[in-house]
Short mmCIF file of C-alpha atoms and ligand atoms in Angstrom, two decimals:
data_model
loop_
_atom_site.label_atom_id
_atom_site.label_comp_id
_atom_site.label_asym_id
_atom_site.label_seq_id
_atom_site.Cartn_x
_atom_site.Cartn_y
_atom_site.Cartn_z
CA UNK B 9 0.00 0.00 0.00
CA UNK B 10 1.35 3.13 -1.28
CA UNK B 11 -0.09 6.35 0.35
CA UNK B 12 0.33 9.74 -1.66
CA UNK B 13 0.80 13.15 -0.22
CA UNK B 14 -1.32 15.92 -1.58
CA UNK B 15 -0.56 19.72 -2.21
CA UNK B 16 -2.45 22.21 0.13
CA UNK B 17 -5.55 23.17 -2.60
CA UNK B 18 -6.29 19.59 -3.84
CA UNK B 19 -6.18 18.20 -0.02
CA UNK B 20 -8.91 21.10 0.37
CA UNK B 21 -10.84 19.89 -2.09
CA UNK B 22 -10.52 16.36 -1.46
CA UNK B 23 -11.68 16.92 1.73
CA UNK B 24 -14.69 19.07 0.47
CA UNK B 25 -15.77 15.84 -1.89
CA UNK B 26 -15.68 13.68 1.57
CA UNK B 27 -17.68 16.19 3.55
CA UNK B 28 -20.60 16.59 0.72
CA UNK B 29 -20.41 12.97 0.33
CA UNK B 30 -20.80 12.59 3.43
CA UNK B 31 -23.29 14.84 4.12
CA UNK B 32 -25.46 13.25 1.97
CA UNK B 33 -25.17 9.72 2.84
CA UNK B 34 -25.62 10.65 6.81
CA UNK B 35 -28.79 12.95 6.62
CA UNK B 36 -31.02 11.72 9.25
CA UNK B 37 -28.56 8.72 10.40
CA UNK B 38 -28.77 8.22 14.44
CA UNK B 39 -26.65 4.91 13.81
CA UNK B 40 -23.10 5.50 15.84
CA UNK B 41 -21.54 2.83 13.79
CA UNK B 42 -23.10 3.40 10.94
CA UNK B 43 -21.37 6.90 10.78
CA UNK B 44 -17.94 5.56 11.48
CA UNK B 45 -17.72 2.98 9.32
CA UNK B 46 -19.43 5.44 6.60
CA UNK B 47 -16.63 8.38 7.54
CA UNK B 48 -13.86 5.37 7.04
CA UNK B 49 -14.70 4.55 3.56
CA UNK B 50 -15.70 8.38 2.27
CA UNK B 51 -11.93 9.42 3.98
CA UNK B 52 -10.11 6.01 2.86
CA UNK B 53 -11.55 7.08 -0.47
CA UNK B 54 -10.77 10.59 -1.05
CA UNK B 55 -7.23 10.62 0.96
CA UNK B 56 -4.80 9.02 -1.00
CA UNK B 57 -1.91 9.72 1.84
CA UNK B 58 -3.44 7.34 4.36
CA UNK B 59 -3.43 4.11 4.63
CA UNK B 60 -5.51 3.20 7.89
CA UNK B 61 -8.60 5.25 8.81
CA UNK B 62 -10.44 4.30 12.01
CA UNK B 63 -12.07 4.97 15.46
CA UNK B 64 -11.33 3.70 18.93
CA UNK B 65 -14.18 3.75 21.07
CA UNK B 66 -13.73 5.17 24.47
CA UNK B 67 -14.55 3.08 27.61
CA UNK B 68 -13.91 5.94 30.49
CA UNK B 69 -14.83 2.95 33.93
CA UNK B 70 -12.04 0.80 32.30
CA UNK B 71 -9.93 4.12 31.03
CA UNK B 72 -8.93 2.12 28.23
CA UNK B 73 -9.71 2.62 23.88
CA UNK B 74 -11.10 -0.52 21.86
CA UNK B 75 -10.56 -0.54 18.14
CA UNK B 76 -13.94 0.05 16.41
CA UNK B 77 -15.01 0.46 12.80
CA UNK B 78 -11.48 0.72 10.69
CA UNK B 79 -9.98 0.36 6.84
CA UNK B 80 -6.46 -0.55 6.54
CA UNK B 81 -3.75 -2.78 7.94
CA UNK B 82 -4.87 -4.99 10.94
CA UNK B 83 -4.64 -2.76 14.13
CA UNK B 84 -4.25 -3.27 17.81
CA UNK B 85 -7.13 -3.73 19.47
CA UNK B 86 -6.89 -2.11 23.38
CA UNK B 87 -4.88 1.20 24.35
CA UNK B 88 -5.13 2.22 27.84
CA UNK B 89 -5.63 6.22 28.26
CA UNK B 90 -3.00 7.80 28.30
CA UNK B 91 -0.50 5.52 25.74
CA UNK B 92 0.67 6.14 22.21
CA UNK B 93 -1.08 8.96 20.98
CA UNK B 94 -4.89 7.50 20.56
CA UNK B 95 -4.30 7.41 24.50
CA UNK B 96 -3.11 10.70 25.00
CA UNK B 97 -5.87 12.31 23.08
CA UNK B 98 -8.41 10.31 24.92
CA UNK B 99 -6.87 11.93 27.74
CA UNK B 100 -6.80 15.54 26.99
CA UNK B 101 -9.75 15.48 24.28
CA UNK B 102 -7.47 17.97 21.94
CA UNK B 103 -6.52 16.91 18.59
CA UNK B 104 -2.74 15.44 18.02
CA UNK B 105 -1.00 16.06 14.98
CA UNK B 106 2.23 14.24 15.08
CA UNK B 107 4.85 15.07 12.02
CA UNK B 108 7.05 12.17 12.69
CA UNK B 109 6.19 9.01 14.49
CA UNK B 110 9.52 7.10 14.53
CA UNK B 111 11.00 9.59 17.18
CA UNK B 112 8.16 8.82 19.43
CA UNK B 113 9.49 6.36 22.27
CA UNK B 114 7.32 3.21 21.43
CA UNK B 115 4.66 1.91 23.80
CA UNK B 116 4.59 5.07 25.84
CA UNK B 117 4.24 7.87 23.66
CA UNK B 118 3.49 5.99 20.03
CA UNK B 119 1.94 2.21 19.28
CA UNK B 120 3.23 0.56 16.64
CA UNK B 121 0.34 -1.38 15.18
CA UNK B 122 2.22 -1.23 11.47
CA UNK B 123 5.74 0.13 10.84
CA UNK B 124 5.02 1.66 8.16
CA UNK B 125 3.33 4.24 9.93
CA UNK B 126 5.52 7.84 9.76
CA UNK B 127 2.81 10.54 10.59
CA UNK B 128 -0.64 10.63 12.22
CA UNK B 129 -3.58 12.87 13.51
CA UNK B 130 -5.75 11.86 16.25
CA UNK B 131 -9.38 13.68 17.06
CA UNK B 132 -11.46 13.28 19.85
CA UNK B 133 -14.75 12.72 19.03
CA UNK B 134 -18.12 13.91 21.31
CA UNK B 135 -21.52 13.08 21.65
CA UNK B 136 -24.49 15.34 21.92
CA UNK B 137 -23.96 15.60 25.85
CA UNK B 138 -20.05 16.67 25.06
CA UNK B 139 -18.97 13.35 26.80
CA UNK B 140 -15.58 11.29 24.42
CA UNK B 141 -17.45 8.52 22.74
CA UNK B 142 -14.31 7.57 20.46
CA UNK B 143 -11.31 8.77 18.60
CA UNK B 144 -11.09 8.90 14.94
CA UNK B 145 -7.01 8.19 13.83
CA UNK B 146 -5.70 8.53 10.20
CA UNK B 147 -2.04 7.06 9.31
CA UNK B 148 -0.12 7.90 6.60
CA UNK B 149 3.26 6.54 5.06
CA UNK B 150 4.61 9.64 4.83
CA UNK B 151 5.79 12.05 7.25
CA UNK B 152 4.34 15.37 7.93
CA UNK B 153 1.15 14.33 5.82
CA UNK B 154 -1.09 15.98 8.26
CA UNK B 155 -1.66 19.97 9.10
CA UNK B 156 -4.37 21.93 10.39
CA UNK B 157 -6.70 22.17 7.24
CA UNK B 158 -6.73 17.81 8.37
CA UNK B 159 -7.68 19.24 11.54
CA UNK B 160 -10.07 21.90 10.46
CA UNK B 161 -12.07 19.44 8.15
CA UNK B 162 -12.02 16.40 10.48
CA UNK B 163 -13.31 18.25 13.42
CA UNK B 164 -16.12 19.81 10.82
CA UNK B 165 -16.95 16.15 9.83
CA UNK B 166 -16.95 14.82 13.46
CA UNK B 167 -19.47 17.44 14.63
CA UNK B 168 -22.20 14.78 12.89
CA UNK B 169 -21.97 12.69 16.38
CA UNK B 170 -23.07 15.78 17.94
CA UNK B 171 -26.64 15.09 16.23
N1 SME R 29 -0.76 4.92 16.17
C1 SME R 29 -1.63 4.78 17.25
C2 SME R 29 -2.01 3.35 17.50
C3 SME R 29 -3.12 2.91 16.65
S1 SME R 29 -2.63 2.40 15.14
O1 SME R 29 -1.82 3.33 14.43
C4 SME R 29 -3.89 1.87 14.20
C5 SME R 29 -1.15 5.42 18.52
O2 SME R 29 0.03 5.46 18.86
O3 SME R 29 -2.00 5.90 19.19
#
């Protein structure tokens, strides 16, 4: 799996395909799962620079993440908060953009479900109520694939869990 970075205007308007797709398909949808799994395939589709798209779902008794609705390589299946950077998000609820993953020291501060991972983004994701349901995480073989328009859109898309 090759994954293919993308100049700043056509990673805008990828991202505006995904989000009127997307749009459409989820009018009216109430079905958590149904979103994710709908928000994999729509961003798996239009992002060539990832390779793995997917939520973990957040368990706050157990503080611990369990791997959800995903596209891509096989993933692990249980972080505890606070580990690799699905954990850490879960923990502050702020999106993580990290530029290079390799530097990260492994198990504490990155998991290494696939080594071909070199840069990530992690977003928290809320319910109605503003409680962490899950955290949406997009890998890419490149480094430095992700910036703040990522951020800007994701966050945009994620509001649908808010409905
Ligand atoms: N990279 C993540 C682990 C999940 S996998 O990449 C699918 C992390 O360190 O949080």
């Amino acid at each position: 799996m090759m994954t293919i970075k993308l100049q700043t205007e056509k990673k805008i308007n990828s991202y505006k395909t995904a989000k009127k797709q997307l749009d459409a398909l989820l009018e009216n949808e109430t079905d958590t799962i149904l979103k994710m799994a709908t928000i994999n395939a729509v961003l798996k589709q239009q992002l060539p620079y990832i390779y793995w798209v997917g939520f973990y779902i957040a368990d706050i008794h157990k503080q611990s993440l369990s791997v959800g609705p995903y596209q891509g390589t096989i993933a692990c299946m249980h972080i505890t908060y606070g580990k690799g950077v699905c954990g850490s998000v879960a923990l502050s609820q702020k999106t993580k953009i990290v530029k290079d993953v390799t530097i990260l020291a492994e198990g504490e501060d990155h998991i290494t479900c696939d080594p071909n991972s070199k840069s990530e983004i992690v977003v928290p994701v809320f319910n109605k109520q503003q409680q962490l349901i899950a955290v949406l995480d997009l890998d890419s073989e490149e480094f430095d694939a992700f910036d703040e328009i990522d951020q800007k859109f994701l966050e945009g898309i994620l509001s649908v869990f808010q409905h």
